XYZ file of N, CA and C in Angstrom:
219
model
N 96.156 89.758 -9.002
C 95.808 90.471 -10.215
C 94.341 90.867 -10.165
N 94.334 92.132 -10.948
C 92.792 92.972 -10.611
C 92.259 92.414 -12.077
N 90.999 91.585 -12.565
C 90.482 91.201 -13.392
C 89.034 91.806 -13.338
N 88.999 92.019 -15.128
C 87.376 92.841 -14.989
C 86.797 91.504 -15.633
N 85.608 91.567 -15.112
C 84.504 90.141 -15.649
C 83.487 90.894 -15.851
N 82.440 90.691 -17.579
C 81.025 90.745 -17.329
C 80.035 90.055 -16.183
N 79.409 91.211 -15.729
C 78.418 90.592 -14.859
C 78.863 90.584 -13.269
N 80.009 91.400 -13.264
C 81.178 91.237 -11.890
C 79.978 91.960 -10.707
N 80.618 91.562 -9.952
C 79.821 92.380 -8.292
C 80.246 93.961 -8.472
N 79.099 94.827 -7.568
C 79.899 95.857 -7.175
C 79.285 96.309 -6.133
N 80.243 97.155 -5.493
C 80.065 97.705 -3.623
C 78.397 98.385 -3.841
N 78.186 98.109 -2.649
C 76.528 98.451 -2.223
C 76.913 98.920 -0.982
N 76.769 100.469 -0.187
C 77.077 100.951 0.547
C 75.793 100.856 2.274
N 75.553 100.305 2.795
C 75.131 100.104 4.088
C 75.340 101.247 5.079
N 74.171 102.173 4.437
C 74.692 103.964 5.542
C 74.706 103.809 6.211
N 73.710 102.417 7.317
C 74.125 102.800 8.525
C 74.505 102.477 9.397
N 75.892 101.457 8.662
C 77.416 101.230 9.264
C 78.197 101.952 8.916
N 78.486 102.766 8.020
C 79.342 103.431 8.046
C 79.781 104.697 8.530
N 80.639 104.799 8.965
C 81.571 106.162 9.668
C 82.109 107.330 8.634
N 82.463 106.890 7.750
C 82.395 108.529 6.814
C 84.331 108.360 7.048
N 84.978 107.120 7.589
C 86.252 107.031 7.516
C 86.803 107.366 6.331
N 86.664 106.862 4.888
C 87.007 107.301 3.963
C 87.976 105.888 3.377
N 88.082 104.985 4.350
C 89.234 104.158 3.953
C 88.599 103.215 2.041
N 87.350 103.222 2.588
C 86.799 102.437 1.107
C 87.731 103.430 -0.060
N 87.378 104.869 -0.291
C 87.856 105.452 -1.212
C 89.028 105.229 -1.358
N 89.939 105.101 -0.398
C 91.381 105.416 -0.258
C 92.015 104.171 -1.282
N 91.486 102.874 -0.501
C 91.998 102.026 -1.065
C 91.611 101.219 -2.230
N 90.474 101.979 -2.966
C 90.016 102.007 -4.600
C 90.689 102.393 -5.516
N 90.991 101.445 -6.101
C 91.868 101.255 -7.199
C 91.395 101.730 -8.702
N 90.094 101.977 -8.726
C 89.697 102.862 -9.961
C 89.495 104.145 -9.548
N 89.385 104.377 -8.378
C 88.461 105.783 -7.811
C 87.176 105.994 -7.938
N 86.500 105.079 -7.938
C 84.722 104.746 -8.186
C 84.057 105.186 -6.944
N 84.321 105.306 -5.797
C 84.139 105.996 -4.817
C 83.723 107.157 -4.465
N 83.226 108.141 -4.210
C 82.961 109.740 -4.131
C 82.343 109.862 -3.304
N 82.750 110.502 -1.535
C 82.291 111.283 -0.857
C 80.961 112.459 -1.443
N 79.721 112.181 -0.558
C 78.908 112.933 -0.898
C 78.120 114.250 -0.079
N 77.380 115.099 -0.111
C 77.409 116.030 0.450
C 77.348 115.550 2.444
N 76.373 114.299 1.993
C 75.606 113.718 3.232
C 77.153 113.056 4.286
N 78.119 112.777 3.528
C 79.384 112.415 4.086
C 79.392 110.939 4.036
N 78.342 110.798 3.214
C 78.608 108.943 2.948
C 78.950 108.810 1.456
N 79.362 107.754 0.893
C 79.853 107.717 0.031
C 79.156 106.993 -1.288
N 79.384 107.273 -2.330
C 78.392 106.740 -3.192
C 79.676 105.639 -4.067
N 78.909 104.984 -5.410
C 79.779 104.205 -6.473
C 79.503 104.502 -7.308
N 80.376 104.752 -8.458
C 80.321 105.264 -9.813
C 80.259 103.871 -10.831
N 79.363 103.117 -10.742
C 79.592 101.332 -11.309
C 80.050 101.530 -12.457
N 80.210 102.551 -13.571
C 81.007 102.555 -14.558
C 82.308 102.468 -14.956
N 82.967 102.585 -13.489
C 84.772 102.630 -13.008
C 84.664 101.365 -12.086
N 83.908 100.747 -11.546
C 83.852 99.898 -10.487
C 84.528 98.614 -11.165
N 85.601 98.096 -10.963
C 85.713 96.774 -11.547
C 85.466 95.265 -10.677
N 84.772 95.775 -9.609
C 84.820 94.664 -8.805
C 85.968 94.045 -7.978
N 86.911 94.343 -7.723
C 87.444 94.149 -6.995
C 87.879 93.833 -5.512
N 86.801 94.531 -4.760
C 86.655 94.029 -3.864
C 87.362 94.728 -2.717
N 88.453 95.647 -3.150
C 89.714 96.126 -2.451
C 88.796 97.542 -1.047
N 87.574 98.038 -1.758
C 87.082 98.744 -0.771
C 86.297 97.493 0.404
N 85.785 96.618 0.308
C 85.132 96.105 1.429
C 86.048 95.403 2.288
N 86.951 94.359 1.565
C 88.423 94.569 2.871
C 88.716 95.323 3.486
N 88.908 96.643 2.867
C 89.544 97.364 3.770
C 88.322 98.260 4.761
N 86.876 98.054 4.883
C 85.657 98.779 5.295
C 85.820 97.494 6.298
N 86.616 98.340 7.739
C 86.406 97.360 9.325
C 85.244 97.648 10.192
N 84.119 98.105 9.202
C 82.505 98.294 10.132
C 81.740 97.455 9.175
N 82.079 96.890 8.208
C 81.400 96.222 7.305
C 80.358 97.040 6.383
N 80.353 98.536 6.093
C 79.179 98.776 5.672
C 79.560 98.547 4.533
N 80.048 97.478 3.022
C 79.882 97.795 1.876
C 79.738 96.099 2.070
N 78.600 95.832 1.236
C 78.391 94.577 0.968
C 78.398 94.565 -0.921
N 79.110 93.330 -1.387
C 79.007 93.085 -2.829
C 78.172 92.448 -3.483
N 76.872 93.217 -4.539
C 75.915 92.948 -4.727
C 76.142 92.431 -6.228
N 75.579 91.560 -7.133
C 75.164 91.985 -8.768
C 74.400 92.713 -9.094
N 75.275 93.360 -10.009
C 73.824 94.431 -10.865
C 72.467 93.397 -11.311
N 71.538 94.071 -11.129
C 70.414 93.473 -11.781
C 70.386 94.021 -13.412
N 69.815 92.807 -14.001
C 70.309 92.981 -15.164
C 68.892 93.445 -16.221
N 69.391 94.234 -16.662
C 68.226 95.099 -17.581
C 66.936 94.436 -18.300
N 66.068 94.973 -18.436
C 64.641 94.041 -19.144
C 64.836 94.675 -20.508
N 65.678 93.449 -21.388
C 65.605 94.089 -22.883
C 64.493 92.973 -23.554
């Protein structure tokens, strides 16, 4: 089961492992993912639920799962 948590991780992209395969997007389950002009891929952390399902499936390792840093209120 896909669970959203405050404060959850989300993908941090490592350009320069990655190949521009596409599999992270593919197998994102919100579609937080988006190919960019440069052919690497960015995260939309507003759809991101943490899940985790793009760095399993990223076999060069470039997405590591970071926490947001959390705002100076």
């Amino acid at each position: 089961a896909i669970v959203e948590a405050e404060g959850t991780e989300a993908p941090f992209m490592i350009t320069d492992k990655c190949v521009g395969c596409g599999l992270c997007a593919a197998h994102c389950v919100t579609a937080c993912l988006h190919v960019q002009e440069d052919g690497f891929f960015a995260v939309d952390p507003d759809n991101c639920i943490g899940c985790r399902a793009c760095k399993v499936n990223c076999f060069w390792g470039a997405i590591e799962m970071v926490r947001p840093k959390e705002s100076d209120t």
